[in-house]
Amino acid sequence: MFEARYIETVRSIFQEQKQLAEDALNQVNDEDLHRVLAKDTLSLAVIVQHISNNMKSRWTDFLTTDGEKPDRNRDAEFEDQQLSREELMATWDARWQLLDDVLVSLTPEDLGKTVFIRGEEKSVIWAIEKQVSHYSYHVGQIVFLAKVFAGDNWNVLTIPLPHQR
């Protein structure tokens, strides 16, 4: 019972994070997807690229192979590939679907197993929670940058601040 409830809770949290990021990204124009605020900062497109590629690596064969796949080029994730919004979002959607498919497939027994990430043994629950925090961190970046780029056209995504009500 607890295991099924945990999986449903995590799925819900991931879906909320995905929706929050998408609602923010929808408020910026295509040029702003590739804009950086300062040297050594990430654009929205690069953050989306990174999350998407991290998901592919972590969630492909989640229980049976190392979460850091040998064909992953993490460094390239942090270089703007100049993908269009459509290309970015198609990959984004596919990777979130991969994540959800894995979560749906997990059994209560799977939650007691271990997986490997970069050769280190981790509990399945640790691996899931690590990704919850990792994606939430980057979704926060997406929301912040989108809010800056949208400026006065920003539509609040959560509870408005008192002076905005």
Tab-separated table of C-alpha atoms in Angstrom:
chain	number	residue	atom	x	y	z
A	1	MET	CA	0.000	0.000	0.000
A	2	PHE	CA	2.683	2.507	1.006
A	3	GLU	CA	4.781	1.694	-2.066
A	4	ALA	CA	1.928	2.310	-4.511
A	5	ARG	CA	1.046	5.549	-2.749
A	6	TYR	CA	4.680	6.662	-2.846
A	7	ILE	CA	4.928	6.029	-6.591
A	8	GLU	CA	1.688	7.915	-7.270
A	9	THR	CA	2.894	10.810	-5.105
A	10	VAL	CA	6.209	11.023	-6.933
A	11	ARG	CA	4.470	10.844	-10.314
A	12	SER	CA	2.248	13.731	-9.259
A	13	ILE	CA	5.205	15.828	-8.109
A	14	PHE	CA	7.061	15.221	-11.364
A	15	GLN	CA	3.951	16.156	-13.376
A	16	GLU	CA	3.559	19.365	-11.381
A	17	GLN	CA	7.185	20.277	-12.058
A	18	LYS	CA	6.813	19.540	-15.778
A	19	GLN	CA	3.674	21.672	-15.996
A	20	LEU	CA	5.259	24.535	-14.053
A	21	ALA	CA	8.242	24.595	-16.418
A	22	GLU	CA	6.011	24.460	-19.483
A	23	ASP	CA	3.768	27.235	-18.200
A	24	ALA	CA	6.869	29.378	-17.717
A	25	LEU	CA	8.417	28.493	-21.085
A	26	ASN	CA	5.147	29.361	-22.828
A	27	GLN	CA	5.513	32.944	-21.615
A	28	VAL	CA	8.756	33.656	-23.477
A	29	ASN	CA	9.430	34.105	-27.165
A	30	ASP	CA	11.621	31.768	-29.176
A	31	GLU	CA	14.620	34.102	-29.102
A	32	ASP	CA	14.519	34.271	-25.303
A	33	LEU	CA	14.838	30.486	-25.135
A	34	HIS	CA	18.475	30.914	-26.187
A	35	ARG	CA	19.240	34.104	-24.273
A	36	VAL	CA	21.732	34.135	-21.401
A	37	LEU	CA	21.776	36.729	-18.650
A	38	ALA	CA	25.542	36.749	-18.165
A	39	LYS	CA	28.710	34.875	-19.005
A	40	ASP	CA	28.718	31.320	-17.637
A	41	THR	CA	24.952	31.193	-17.119
A	42	LEU	CA	22.543	28.841	-18.818
A	43	SER	CA	19.825	29.658	-21.303
A	44	LEU	CA	16.370	28.172	-21.037
A	45	ALA	CA	17.158	25.973	-24.034
A	46	VAL	CA	20.291	24.611	-22.389
A	47	ILE	CA	18.432	23.832	-19.169
A	48	VAL	CA	15.759	21.983	-21.157
A	49	GLN	CA	18.477	20.102	-23.094
A	50	HIS	CA	20.212	19.116	-19.862
A	51	ILE	CA	17.070	17.916	-18.089
A	52	SER	CA	15.990	15.955	-21.173
A	53	ASN	CA	19.344	14.252	-21.611
A	54	ASN	CA	19.663	13.557	-17.896
A	55	MET	CA	16.264	11.861	-18.021
A	56	LYS	CA	17.284	9.693	-20.954
A	57	SER	CA	20.394	8.570	-19.107
A	58	ARG	CA	18.821	8.045	-15.697
A	59	TRP	CA	15.516	6.439	-16.693
A	60	THR	CA	16.495	4.239	-19.649
A	61	ASP	CA	16.812	0.709	-18.252
A	62	PHE	CA	16.504	2.256	-14.796
A	63	LEU	CA	16.723	-0.956	-12.774
A	64	THR	CA	19.265	-2.801	-14.907
A	65	THR	CA	21.972	-0.404	-16.129
A	66	ASP	CA	24.009	2.401	-14.606
A	67	GLY	CA	22.109	5.686	-14.611
A	68	GLU	CA	25.074	7.403	-16.221
A	69	LYS	CA	25.030	5.852	-19.681
A	70	PRO	CA	28.363	5.515	-21.532
A	71	ASP	CA	26.985	7.293	-24.623
A	72	ARG	CA	25.869	10.358	-22.688
A	73	ASN	CA	27.816	13.491	-23.557
A	74	ARG	CA	27.026	15.597	-20.513
A	75	ASP	CA	29.346	18.426	-21.531
A	76	ALA	CA	27.463	18.890	-24.813
A	77	GLU	CA	24.234	19.328	-22.858
A	78	PHE	CA	25.592	22.643	-21.621
A	79	GLU	CA	26.268	23.987	-25.112
A	80	ASP	CA	23.282	25.526	-26.845
A	81	GLN	CA	22.461	23.220	-29.741
A	82	GLN	CA	20.254	25.980	-31.228
A	83	LEU	CA	17.271	23.659	-31.366
A	84	SER	CA	13.902	25.155	-32.202
A	85	ARG	CA	11.161	25.331	-29.584
A	86	GLU	CA	9.426	22.452	-31.355
A	87	GLU	CA	12.557	20.277	-31.267
A	88	LEU	CA	13.273	21.096	-27.618
A	89	MET	CA	9.722	20.396	-26.523
A	90	ALA	CA	9.390	17.180	-28.547
A	91	THR	CA	12.441	15.742	-26.792
A	92	TRP	CA	11.274	17.170	-23.467
A	93	ASP	CA	7.865	15.481	-23.803
A	94	ALA	CA	9.393	12.150	-24.833
A	95	ARG	CA	11.758	12.153	-21.856
A	96	TRP	CA	9.053	13.035	-19.333
A	97	GLN	CA	7.003	10.198	-20.828
A	98	LEU	CA	9.972	7.855	-20.371
A	99	LEU	CA	10.178	8.888	-16.716
A	100	ASP	CA	6.465	8.350	-16.175
A	101	ASP	CA	6.519	4.991	-17.950
A	102	VAL	CA	9.288	3.807	-15.640
A	103	LEU	CA	7.465	4.984	-12.525
A	104	VAL	CA	4.240	3.273	-13.619
A	105	SER	CA	6.136	0.042	-14.225
A	106	LEU	CA	7.753	-0.077	-10.778
A	107	THR	CA	6.471	-2.695	-8.378
A	108	PRO	CA	6.490	-2.452	-4.588
A	109	GLU	CA	9.428	-4.871	-4.602
A	110	ASP	CA	11.382	-2.603	-6.965
A	111	LEU	CA	11.422	0.152	-4.355
A	112	GLY	CA	13.568	-2.063	-2.146
A	113	LYS	CA	16.175	-2.631	-4.856
A	114	THR	CA	19.399	-0.822	-5.594
A	115	VAL	CA	20.592	0.835	-8.788
A	116	PHE	CA	23.922	2.269	-9.880
A	117	ILE	CA	24.694	5.855	-10.758
A	118	ARG	CA	28.244	6.566	-11.913
A	119	GLY	CA	29.231	3.211	-10.502
A	120	GLU	CA	27.894	3.966	-7.019
A	121	GLU	CA	25.206	1.784	-5.513
A	122	LYS	CA	22.085	3.731	-4.507
A	123	SER	CA	18.651	2.713	-3.311
A	124	VAL	CA	15.836	3.052	-5.835
A	125	ILE	CA	14.131	5.519	-3.506
A	126	TRP	CA	17.330	7.574	-3.240
A	127	ALA	CA	17.635	7.631	-7.048
A	128	ILE	CA	14.036	8.775	-7.441
A	129	GLU	CA	14.299	11.447	-4.739
A	130	LYS	CA	17.584	12.695	-6.201
A	131	GLN	CA	15.830	13.288	-9.511
A	132	VAL	CA	12.890	15.007	-7.814
A	133	SER	CA	15.306	17.504	-6.267
A	134	HIS	CA	17.451	17.794	-9.405
A	135	TYR	CA	14.553	18.541	-11.726
A	136	SER	CA	12.925	20.887	-9.207
A	137	TYR	CA	16.174	22.846	-8.990
A	138	HIS	CA	16.248	23.317	-12.756
A	139	VAL	CA	12.527	24.049	-12.990
A	140	GLY	CA	13.135	26.879	-10.520
A	141	GLN	CA	15.800	28.220	-12.865
A	142	ILE	CA	13.386	27.985	-15.788
A	143	VAL	CA	10.668	29.872	-13.911
A	144	PHE	CA	13.078	32.583	-12.772
A	145	LEU	CA	14.556	33.158	-16.232
A	146	ALA	CA	11.164	33.105	-17.918
A	147	LYS	CA	9.850	35.640	-15.418
A	148	VAL	CA	12.808	37.941	-16.075
A	149	PHE	CA	12.429	37.625	-19.846
A	150	ALA	CA	8.631	38.045	-19.825
A	151	GLY	CA	8.869	41.163	-17.665
A	152	ASP	CA	5.583	42.988	-17.273
A	153	ASN	CA	3.859	40.365	-19.429
A	154	TRP	CA	4.481	37.651	-16.832
A	155	ASN	CA	1.432	35.715	-15.667
A	156	VAL	CA	1.901	34.403	-12.147
A	157	LEU	CA	2.100	30.604	-12.014
A	158	THR	CA	1.436	30.079	-8.336
A	159	ILE	CA	-0.099	32.147	-5.563
A	160	PRO	CA	0.441	35.852	-6.369
A	161	LEU	CA	2.479	37.963	-3.996
A	162	PRO	CA	0.315	40.173	-1.748
A	163	HIS	CA	0.926	43.309	-3.827
A	164	GLN	CA	-0.093	41.444	-7.009
A	165	ARG	CA	-3.552	40.425	-5.811
